[in-house]
Amino acid sequence: MWAWFHHPDVSVPVVRRKTTETMLDLLAGMGCILLTRGRSALVSHCFPNQKAYRAACWRLKRKGWMAYVRSHDGKPVLQMTAAANQQRLDRRQLDSFWNRRWNGIWYLLTYDVPEKQACYRASLRKRLVQLHMGCLKQSTWITPSDIRPEFDDLTKAAGLGDFAVLFEAKTVLGMDPVDIVQAAWPMERLHKIQQWYAENTQRLISLVVADRVSPAKLLALAVEDVQAFRSAMSLDPLLPKALWPPDYLGRAVADGHDKLQTEMAKRL
């Protein structure tokens, strides 16, 4: 099954290690199946590392994001709780990023962290990536989103104001906004990965609709698709429509993922 989603720029086994996130996505997409037909045993077999699977279930239960319930025939099944929805980047959240209006203002953060504080610098970069910021230069990051609240939080909690300055700008050396996007984010690589996912998803949808995937393999494919979808979206800066490059495929990827999960759910 994994060969169906092979791409040299994507390491699905690396994504596999994030079992907790995968479980949340799987429960969200297939929750009705797990709840109504007791597929929890099948789900466990879809994760090669059973220790990681059990640990993920334990963490989700401890946080109140997953619960075991009883089906109509008394068998234990897994169900995602309402609290877990706030922890996922679901389709509504994706659309809220894509559909937001951009006022034409860029926010640029530049910093100078001493070499002896390399760990601080690495943590800062990780946080900037989490904020979907793009690296325009080595220590200059950019975003179309107003991150002043986040900058204030980092200044108060981590002393960021000692090392960084946040600017507002309506232009960056007169560059076209789409050119700025291409310079700050790995859009060419992102396009290749998302094109790979979109093409494979369409092929898989055709196979599922034609009932050419056995029921025993459908759930394994659902797990695989969740992990491949995460790979396809991991580099996506989730920019507003006004800044999309002409060949951007993020929405097509989300549409394909939703449709494939829906078609599989019908057959499980």
PDB file of C-alpha atoms in Angstrom:
ATOM      1  CA  MET A   1       0.000   0.000   0.000  1.00  0.00           C
ATOM      2  CA  TRP A   2       2.810   2.426   0.795  1.00  0.00           C
ATOM      3  CA  ALA A   3       4.132   2.169  -2.749  1.00  0.00           C
ATOM      4  CA  TRP A   4       0.978   3.956  -3.900  1.00  0.00           C
ATOM      5  CA  PHE A   5       2.180   7.079  -2.138  1.00  0.00           C
ATOM      6  CA  HIS A   6       5.880   7.080  -2.964  1.00  0.00           C
ATOM      7  CA  HIS A   7       7.596  10.373  -3.697  1.00  0.00           C
ATOM      8  CA  PRO A   8      11.312  11.197  -3.289  1.00  0.00           C
ATOM      9  CA  ASP A   9      10.588  14.527  -1.544  1.00  0.00           C
ATOM     10  CA  VAL A  10       8.247  13.013   1.033  1.00  0.00           C
ATOM     11  CA  SER A  11       9.216  10.642   3.816  1.00  0.00           C
ATOM     12  CA  VAL A  12       5.945   9.047   4.875  1.00  0.00           C
ATOM     13  CA  PRO A  13       7.745   6.839   7.454  1.00  0.00           C
ATOM     14  CA  VAL A  14       8.869  10.053   9.183  1.00  0.00           C
ATOM     15  CA  VAL A  15       5.268  11.237   9.288  1.00  0.00           C
ATOM     16  CA  ARG A  16       4.322   7.757  10.542  1.00  0.00           C
ATOM     17  CA  ARG A  17       6.170   8.515  13.766  1.00  0.00           C
ATOM     18  CA  LYS A  18       3.629  11.232  14.545  1.00  0.00           C
ATOM     19  CA  THR A  19       1.143   8.570  15.519  1.00  0.00           C
ATOM     20  CA  THR A  20      -0.862  10.792  17.842  1.00  0.00           C
ATOM     21  CA  GLU A  21      -1.607  13.348  15.116  1.00  0.00           C
ATOM     22  CA  THR A  22      -2.413  10.570  12.667  1.00  0.00           C
ATOM     23  CA  MET A  23      -4.849   8.992  15.103  1.00  0.00           C
ATOM     24  CA  LEU A  24      -6.676  12.303  15.540  1.00  0.00           C
ATOM     25  CA  ASP A  25      -6.991  12.800  11.791  1.00  0.00           C
ATOM     26  CA  LEU A  26      -8.108   9.212  11.285  1.00  0.00           C
ATOM     27  CA  LEU A  27     -10.734   9.445  14.005  1.00  0.00           C
ATOM     28  CA  ALA A  28     -11.971  12.715  12.539  1.00  0.00           C
ATOM     29  CA  GLY A  29     -12.282  11.306   9.038  1.00  0.00           C
ATOM     30  CA  MET A  30     -13.442   7.824   9.983  1.00  0.00           C
ATOM     31  CA  GLY A  31     -14.978   8.386  13.402  1.00  0.00           C
ATOM     32  CA  CYS A  32     -18.439   7.220  12.334  1.00  0.00           C
ATOM     33  CA  ILE A  33     -16.952   3.966  11.061  1.00  0.00           C
ATOM     34  CA  LEU A  34     -15.003   3.315  14.227  1.00  0.00           C
ATOM     35  CA  LEU A  35     -18.067   4.102  16.299  1.00  0.00           C
ATOM     36  CA  THR A  36     -20.681   2.145  14.370  1.00  0.00           C
ATOM     37  CA  ARG A  37     -18.743  -0.932  13.266  1.00  0.00           C
ATOM     38  CA  GLY A  38     -16.057  -1.427  15.889  1.00  0.00           C
ATOM     39  CA  ARG A  39     -13.030  -1.038  13.635  1.00  0.00           C
ATOM     40  CA  SER A  40     -10.617  -0.248  16.476  1.00  0.00           C
ATOM     41  CA  ALA A  41      -8.908  -3.650  16.168  1.00  0.00           C
ATOM     42  CA  LEU A  42      -8.377  -3.088  12.460  1.00  0.00           C
ATOM     43  CA  VAL A  43      -6.980   0.368  13.130  1.00  0.00           C
ATOM     44  CA  SER A  44      -4.381  -1.046  15.502  1.00  0.00           C
ATOM     45  CA  HIS A  45      -3.152  -3.386  12.763  1.00  0.00           C
ATOM     46  CA  CYS A  46      -2.708  -0.422  10.401  1.00  0.00           C
ATOM     47  CA  PHE A  47       0.099   0.936  12.584  1.00  0.00           C
ATOM     48  CA  PRO A  48       3.300  -1.147  12.201  1.00  0.00           C
ATOM     49  CA  ASN A  49       4.635   0.048  15.541  1.00  0.00           C
ATOM     50  CA  GLN A  50       2.124  -1.263  18.053  1.00  0.00           C
ATOM     51  CA  LYS A  51       3.986   0.315  20.974  1.00  0.00           C
ATOM     52  CA  ALA A  52       3.688   3.742  19.364  1.00  0.00           C
ATOM     53  CA  TYR A  53       0.019   3.074  18.586  1.00  0.00           C
ATOM     54  CA  ARG A  54      -0.801   2.147  22.189  1.00  0.00           C
ATOM     55  CA  ALA A  55       1.179   5.122  23.495  1.00  0.00           C
ATOM     56  CA  ALA A  56      -0.713   7.439  21.141  1.00  0.00           C
ATOM     57  CA  CYS A  57      -4.057   6.061  22.352  1.00  0.00           C
ATOM     58  CA  TRP A  58      -2.961   6.568  25.955  1.00  0.00           C
ATOM     59  CA  ARG A  59      -1.908  10.183  25.307  1.00  0.00           C
ATOM     60  CA  LEU A  60      -5.152  10.972  23.495  1.00  0.00           C
ATOM     61  CA  LYS A  61      -7.237   9.483  26.295  1.00  0.00           C
ATOM     62  CA  ARG A  62      -5.233  11.284  28.982  1.00  0.00           C
ATOM     63  CA  LYS A  63      -5.796  14.623  27.229  1.00  0.00           C
ATOM     64  CA  GLY A  64      -9.485  13.914  26.829  1.00  0.00           C
ATOM     65  CA  TRP A  65      -9.273  13.872  23.026  1.00  0.00           C
ATOM     66  CA  MET A  66     -10.271  10.233  22.549  1.00  0.00           C
ATOM     67  CA  ALA A  67     -12.607   7.891  24.387  1.00  0.00           C
ATOM     68  CA  TYR A  68     -13.537   4.237  24.275  1.00  0.00           C
ATOM     69  CA  VAL A  69     -17.274   3.692  23.990  1.00  0.00           C
ATOM     70  CA  ARG A  70     -19.473   0.649  23.501  1.00  0.00           C
ATOM     71  CA  SER A  71     -21.135  -0.069  20.180  1.00  0.00           C
ATOM     72  CA  HIS A  72     -24.650  -1.474  19.877  1.00  0.00           C
ATOM     73  CA  ASP A  73     -23.246  -5.012  20.101  1.00  0.00           C
ATOM     74  CA  GLY A  74     -21.171  -4.207  23.181  1.00  0.00           C
ATOM     75  CA  LYS A  75     -17.759  -4.094  21.480  1.00  0.00           C
ATOM     76  CA  PRO A  76     -15.296  -1.315  22.456  1.00  0.00           C
ATOM     77  CA  VAL A  77     -14.663   1.267  19.746  1.00  0.00           C
ATOM     78  CA  LEU A  78     -12.695   4.496  19.511  1.00  0.00           C
ATOM     79  CA  GLN A  79     -14.298   7.909  19.256  1.00  0.00           C
ATOM     80  CA  MET A  80     -12.778  11.386  19.006  1.00  0.00           C
ATOM     81  CA  THR A  81     -14.161  13.847  21.569  1.00  0.00           C
ATOM     82  CA  ALA A  82     -15.402  17.368  20.852  1.00  0.00           C
ATOM     83  CA  ALA A  83     -12.350  18.813  22.633  1.00  0.00           C
ATOM     84  CA  ALA A  84     -10.054  17.188  20.056  1.00  0.00           C
ATOM     85  CA  ASN A  85     -11.509  19.228  17.197  1.00  0.00           C
ATOM     86  CA  GLN A  86      -9.716  22.293  18.526  1.00  0.00           C
ATOM     87  CA  GLN A  87      -6.364  20.506  18.193  1.00  0.00           C
ATOM     88  CA  ARG A  88      -6.633  19.704  14.486  1.00  0.00           C
ATOM     89  CA  LEU A  89      -6.093  21.721  11.342  1.00  0.00           C
ATOM     90  CA  ASP A  90      -9.375  20.675   9.758  1.00  0.00           C
ATOM     91  CA  ARG A  91     -10.961  21.901   6.534  1.00  0.00           C
ATOM     92  CA  ARG A  92     -12.759  24.811   8.176  1.00  0.00           C
ATOM     93  CA  GLN A  93      -9.473  26.051   9.598  1.00  0.00           C
ATOM     94  CA  LEU A  94      -7.748  25.671   6.229  1.00  0.00           C
ATOM     95  CA  ASP A  95     -10.512  27.671   4.564  1.00  0.00           C
ATOM     96  CA  SER A  96     -10.244  30.363   7.236  1.00  0.00           C
ATOM     97  CA  PHE A  97      -6.568  30.809   6.319  1.00  0.00           C
ATOM     98  CA  TRP A  98      -7.202  30.799   2.570  1.00  0.00           C
ATOM     99  CA  ASN A  99     -10.298  33.009   2.615  1.00  0.00           C
ATOM    100  CA  ARG A 100      -8.990  35.738   4.912  1.00  0.00           C
ATOM    101  CA  ARG A 101      -8.580  39.196   3.395  1.00  0.00           C
ATOM    102  CA  TRP A 102      -5.096  40.626   3.004  1.00  0.00           C
ATOM    103  CA  ASN A 103      -4.711  44.353   3.580  1.00  0.00           C
ATOM    104  CA  GLY A 104      -1.458  44.588   1.620  1.00  0.00           C
ATOM    105  CA  ILE A 105       0.755  44.902   4.699  1.00  0.00           C
ATOM    106  CA  TRP A 106       3.720  42.619   5.278  1.00  0.00           C
ATOM    107  CA  TYR A 107       5.136  41.908   8.725  1.00  0.00           C
ATOM    108  CA  LEU A 108       8.899  41.416   8.778  1.00  0.00           C
ATOM    109  CA  LEU A 109      10.758  40.076  11.774  1.00  0.00           C
ATOM    110  CA  THR A 110      14.515  40.383  11.877  1.00  0.00           C
ATOM    111  CA  TYR A 111      16.681  39.077  14.697  1.00  0.00           C
ATOM    112  CA  ASP A 112      20.291  38.805  15.822  1.00  0.00           C
ATOM    113  CA  VAL A 113      20.728  36.009  18.344  1.00  0.00           C
ATOM    114  CA  PRO A 114      24.289  35.495  19.679  1.00  0.00           C
ATOM    115  CA  GLU A 115      26.003  32.307  18.568  1.00  0.00           C
ATOM    116  CA  LYS A 116      26.322  31.117  22.165  1.00  0.00           C
ATOM    117  CA  GLN A 117      22.516  30.992  22.313  1.00  0.00           C
ATOM    118  CA  ALA A 118      22.120  28.628  19.373  1.00  0.00           C
ATOM    119  CA  CYS A 119      19.394  26.629  21.144  1.00  0.00           C
ATOM    120  CA  TYR A 120      17.333  29.797  21.594  1.00  0.00           C
ATOM    121  CA  ARG A 121      17.777  30.625  17.909  1.00  0.00           C
ATOM    122  CA  ALA A 122      16.707  27.127  16.850  1.00  0.00           C
ATOM    123  CA  SER A 123      13.603  27.326  19.060  1.00  0.00           C
ATOM    124  CA  LEU A 124      12.776  30.754  17.638  1.00  0.00           C
ATOM    125  CA  ARG A 125      13.010  29.487  14.061  1.00  0.00           C
ATOM    126  CA  LYS A 126      10.768  26.556  14.910  1.00  0.00           C
ATOM    127  CA  ARG A 127       8.177  28.931  16.348  1.00  0.00           C
ATOM    128  CA  LEU A 128       8.329  31.182  13.267  1.00  0.00           C
ATOM    129  CA  VAL A 129       7.681  28.161  11.048  1.00  0.00           C
ATOM    130  CA  GLN A 130       4.693  27.283  13.243  1.00  0.00           C
ATOM    131  CA  LEU A 131       3.394  30.789  12.564  1.00  0.00           C
ATOM    132  CA  HIS A 132       3.643  30.020   8.809  1.00  0.00           C
ATOM    133  CA  MET A 133       6.308  32.690   8.336  1.00  0.00           C
ATOM    134  CA  GLY A 134       8.691  32.545   5.391  1.00  0.00           C
ATOM    135  CA  CYS A 135      12.446  33.066   5.539  1.00  0.00           C
ATOM    136  CA  LEU A 136      13.249  35.958   3.209  1.00  0.00           C
ATOM    137  CA  LYS A 137      16.891  36.010   4.286  1.00  0.00           C
ATOM    138  CA  GLN A 138      18.836  34.138   6.959  1.00  0.00           C
ATOM    139  CA  SER A 139      17.539  36.213   9.872  1.00  0.00           C
ATOM    140  CA  THR A 140      14.649  38.022   8.200  1.00  0.00           C
ATOM    141  CA  TRP A 141      11.243  36.364   8.214  1.00  0.00           C
ATOM    142  CA  ILE A 142       8.042  37.577   6.617  1.00  0.00           C
ATOM    143  CA  THR A 143       4.294  36.969   6.765  1.00  0.00           C
ATOM    144  CA  PRO A 144       1.118  38.647   5.502  1.00  0.00           C
ATOM    145  CA  SER A 145      -0.531  37.902   8.866  1.00  0.00           C
ATOM    146  CA  ASP A 146      -0.562  40.378  11.731  1.00  0.00           C
ATOM    147  CA  ILE A 147       1.675  38.640  14.262  1.00  0.00           C
ATOM    148  CA  ARG A 148       1.963  41.569  16.677  1.00  0.00           C
ATOM    149  CA  PRO A 149       0.108  39.657  19.430  1.00  0.00           C
ATOM    150  CA  GLU A 150       2.401  36.637  19.014  1.00  0.00           C
ATOM    151  CA  PHE A 151       5.476  38.903  18.981  1.00  0.00           C
ATOM    152  CA  ASP A 152       4.275  40.546  22.187  1.00  0.00           C
ATOM    153  CA  ASP A 153       3.739  37.140  23.794  1.00  0.00           C
ATOM    154  CA  LEU A 154       7.242  35.998  22.803  1.00  0.00           C
ATOM    155  CA  THR A 155       8.731  39.234  24.078  1.00  0.00           C
ATOM    156  CA  LYS A 156       7.089  38.808  27.478  1.00  0.00           C
ATOM    157  CA  ALA A 157       7.633  35.057  27.793  1.00  0.00           C
ATOM    158  CA  ALA A 158      11.009  34.572  26.105  1.00  0.00           C
ATOM    159  CA  GLY A 159      12.644  37.994  25.915  1.00  0.00           C
ATOM    160  CA  LEU A 160      12.437  38.104  22.132  1.00  0.00           C
ATOM    161  CA  GLY A 161      12.497  41.919  22.183  1.00  0.00           C
ATOM    162  CA  ASP A 162      16.157  41.744  23.243  1.00  0.00           C
ATOM    163  CA  PHE A 163      17.093  40.087  19.951  1.00  0.00           C
ATOM    164  CA  ALA A 164      14.412  40.941  17.370  1.00  0.00           C
ATOM    165  CA  VAL A 165      12.490  43.794  15.790  1.00  0.00           C
ATOM    166  CA  LEU A 166       9.114  43.557  14.029  1.00  0.00           C
ATOM    167  CA  PHE A 167       8.356  45.871  11.091  1.00  0.00           C
ATOM    168  CA  GLU A 168       5.304  46.656   8.986  1.00  0.00           C
ATOM    169  CA  ALA A 169       5.821  47.285   5.276  1.00  0.00           C
ATOM    170  CA  LYS A 170       3.619  47.793   2.240  1.00  0.00           C
ATOM    171  CA  THR A 171       6.417  46.799  -0.114  1.00  0.00           C
ATOM    172  CA  VAL A 172       9.713  44.916   0.024  1.00  0.00           C
ATOM    173  CA  LEU A 173      12.180  46.604  -2.338  1.00  0.00           C
ATOM    174  CA  GLY A 174       9.308  47.098  -4.787  1.00  0.00           C
ATOM    175  CA  MET A 175       8.935  43.349  -5.313  1.00  0.00           C
ATOM    176  CA  ASP A 176       5.686  41.919  -6.614  1.00  0.00           C
ATOM    177  CA  PRO A 177       3.823  40.120  -3.780  1.00  0.00           C
ATOM    178  CA  VAL A 178       3.875  36.789  -5.630  1.00  0.00           C
ATOM    179  CA  ASP A 179       7.646  37.157  -6.150  1.00  0.00           C
ATOM    180  CA  ILE A 180       8.011  37.719  -2.411  1.00  0.00           C
ATOM    181  CA  VAL A 181       6.086  34.502  -1.794  1.00  0.00           C
ATOM    182  CA  GLN A 182       8.346  32.587  -4.166  1.00  0.00           C
ATOM    183  CA  ALA A 183      11.450  34.002  -2.437  1.00  0.00           C
ATOM    184  CA  ALA A 184      10.346  33.390   1.146  1.00  0.00           C
ATOM    185  CA  TRP A 185       8.677  29.968   0.957  1.00  0.00           C
ATOM    186  CA  PRO A 186       9.745  26.745  -0.892  1.00  0.00           C
ATOM    187  CA  MET A 187       6.828  27.047  -3.318  1.00  0.00           C
ATOM    188  CA  GLU A 188       8.445  25.086  -6.159  1.00  0.00           C
ATOM    189  CA  ARG A 189       9.081  22.104  -3.911  1.00  0.00           C
ATOM    190  CA  LEU A 190       5.621  22.470  -2.380  1.00  0.00           C
ATOM    191  CA  HIS A 191       4.036  22.406  -5.837  1.00  0.00           C
ATOM    192  CA  LYS A 192       5.821  19.179  -6.787  1.00  0.00           C
ATOM    193  CA  ILE A 193       4.732  17.448  -3.582  1.00  0.00           C
ATOM    194  CA  GLN A 194       1.133  18.649  -3.796  1.00  0.00           C
ATOM    195  CA  GLN A 195       0.910  17.740  -7.486  1.00  0.00           C
ATOM    196  CA  TRP A 196       2.113  14.227  -6.618  1.00  0.00           C
ATOM    197  CA  TYR A 197      -0.530  13.925  -3.918  1.00  0.00           C
ATOM    198  CA  ALA A 198      -3.360  15.352  -6.062  1.00  0.00           C
ATOM    199  CA  GLU A 199      -2.597  13.025  -8.982  1.00  0.00           C
ATOM    200  CA  ASN A 200      -2.349   9.935  -6.784  1.00  0.00           C
ATOM    201  CA  THR A 201      -5.520  10.839  -4.928  1.00  0.00           C
ATOM    202  CA  GLN A 202      -7.538  11.068  -8.127  1.00  0.00           C
ATOM    203  CA  ARG A 203      -6.278   7.633  -9.149  1.00  0.00           C
ATOM    204  CA  LEU A 204      -7.119   6.163  -5.758  1.00  0.00           C
ATOM    205  CA  ILE A 205     -10.586   7.703  -5.757  1.00  0.00           C
ATOM    206  CA  SER A 206     -11.240   5.970  -9.087  1.00  0.00           C
ATOM    207  CA  LEU A 207     -10.097   2.632  -7.647  1.00  0.00           C
ATOM    208  CA  VAL A 208     -12.230   3.022  -4.517  1.00  0.00           C
ATOM    209  CA  VAL A 209     -15.333   4.116  -6.448  1.00  0.00           C
ATOM    210  CA  ALA A 210     -14.902   1.124  -8.766  1.00  0.00           C
ATOM    211  CA  ASP A 211     -14.705  -1.155  -5.683  1.00  0.00           C
ATOM    212  CA  ARG A 212     -11.226  -2.297  -6.653  1.00  0.00           C
ATOM    213  CA  VAL A 213      -9.857  -1.895  -3.117  1.00  0.00           C
ATOM    214  CA  SER A 214     -10.821  -4.687  -0.744  1.00  0.00           C
ATOM    215  CA  PRO A 215     -12.513  -3.785   2.567  1.00  0.00           C
ATOM    216  CA  ALA A 216      -9.518  -5.201   4.413  1.00  0.00           C
ATOM    217  CA  LYS A 217      -7.246  -2.683   2.680  1.00  0.00           C
ATOM    218  CA  LEU A 218      -9.532   0.346   2.847  1.00  0.00           C
ATOM    219  CA  LEU A 219      -8.728   1.223   6.444  1.00  0.00           C
ATOM    220  CA  ALA A 220      -5.002   0.794   5.843  1.00  0.00           C
ATOM    221  CA  LEU A 221      -5.398   3.151   2.885  1.00  0.00           C
ATOM    222  CA  ALA A 222      -7.230   5.631   5.117  1.00  0.00           C
ATOM    223  CA  VAL A 223      -4.255   5.694   7.515  1.00  0.00           C
ATOM    224  CA  GLU A 224      -1.855   6.010   4.597  1.00  0.00           C
ATOM    225  CA  ASP A 225      -3.848   8.870   3.102  1.00  0.00           C
ATOM    226  CA  VAL A 226      -3.886  10.796   6.392  1.00  0.00           C
ATOM    227  CA  GLN A 227      -0.106  10.551   6.600  1.00  0.00           C
ATOM    228  CA  ALA A 228       0.404  11.437   2.939  1.00  0.00           C
ATOM    229  CA  PHE A 229      -1.961  14.417   3.281  1.00  0.00           C
ATOM    230  CA  ARG A 230       0.061  15.670   6.252  1.00  0.00           C
ATOM    231  CA  SER A 231       3.213  15.398   4.142  1.00  0.00           C
ATOM    232  CA  ALA A 232       1.612  17.302   1.270  1.00  0.00           C
ATOM    233  CA  MET A 233       0.527  20.140   3.571  1.00  0.00           C
ATOM    234  CA  SER A 234       3.544  20.290   5.895  1.00  0.00           C
ATOM    235  CA  LEU A 235       5.357  22.975   3.855  1.00  0.00           C
ATOM    236  CA  ASP A 236       2.221  24.940   2.948  1.00  0.00           C
ATOM    237  CA  PRO A 237       2.252  28.519   4.363  1.00  0.00           C
ATOM    238  CA  LEU A 238      -1.566  28.680   4.025  1.00  0.00           C
ATOM    239  CA  LEU A 239      -1.486  32.111   2.409  1.00  0.00           C
ATOM    240  CA  PRO A 240      -4.602  34.153   1.563  1.00  0.00           C
ATOM    241  CA  LYS A 241      -5.900  33.787  -1.994  1.00  0.00           C
ATOM    242  CA  ALA A 242      -4.483  37.164  -3.021  1.00  0.00           C
ATOM    243  CA  LEU A 243      -0.971  35.746  -2.657  1.00  0.00           C
ATOM    244  CA  TRP A 244      -1.435  32.349  -4.289  1.00  0.00           C
ATOM    245  CA  PRO A 245       0.997  31.552  -7.118  1.00  0.00           C
ATOM    246  CA  PRO A 246      -0.819  30.609 -10.372  1.00  0.00           C
ATOM    247  CA  ASP A 247       0.038  26.917  -9.920  1.00  0.00           C
ATOM    248  CA  TYR A 248      -0.894  26.620  -6.226  1.00  0.00           C
ATOM    249  CA  LEU A 249      -2.576  23.274  -5.469  1.00  0.00           C
ATOM    250  CA  GLY A 250      -3.301  23.445  -1.740  1.00  0.00           C
ATOM    251  CA  ARG A 251      -7.064  23.596  -2.121  1.00  0.00           C
ATOM    252  CA  ALA A 252      -7.028  20.797  -4.717  1.00  0.00           C
ATOM    253  CA  VAL A 253      -5.082  18.665  -2.235  1.00  0.00           C
ATOM    254  CA  ALA A 254      -7.644  19.332   0.517  1.00  0.00           C
ATOM    255  CA  ASP A 255     -10.534  18.591  -1.865  1.00  0.00           C
ATOM    256  CA  GLY A 256      -8.939  15.314  -2.952  1.00  0.00           C
ATOM    257  CA  HIS A 257      -8.276  14.268   0.634  1.00  0.00           C
ATOM    258  CA  ASP A 258     -11.883  15.002   1.646  1.00  0.00           C
ATOM    259  CA  LYS A 259     -13.313  13.117  -1.319  1.00  0.00           C
ATOM    260  CA  LEU A 260     -11.094  10.053  -0.871  1.00  0.00           C
ATOM    261  CA  GLN A 261     -11.911   9.833   2.835  1.00  0.00           C
ATOM    262  CA  THR A 262     -15.636  10.208   2.058  1.00  0.00           C
ATOM    263  CA  GLU A 263     -15.613   7.464  -0.581  1.00  0.00           C
ATOM    264  CA  MET A 264     -13.729   5.105   1.725  1.00  0.00           C
ATOM    265  CA  ALA A 265     -16.117   5.835   4.580  1.00  0.00           C
ATOM    266  CA  LYS A 266     -19.054   4.806   2.407  1.00  0.00           C
ATOM    267  CA  ARG A 267     -17.532   1.374   1.938  1.00  0.00           C
ATOM    268  CA  LEU A 268     -16.431   0.586   5.471  1.00  0.00           C
TER     269      LEU A 268
END
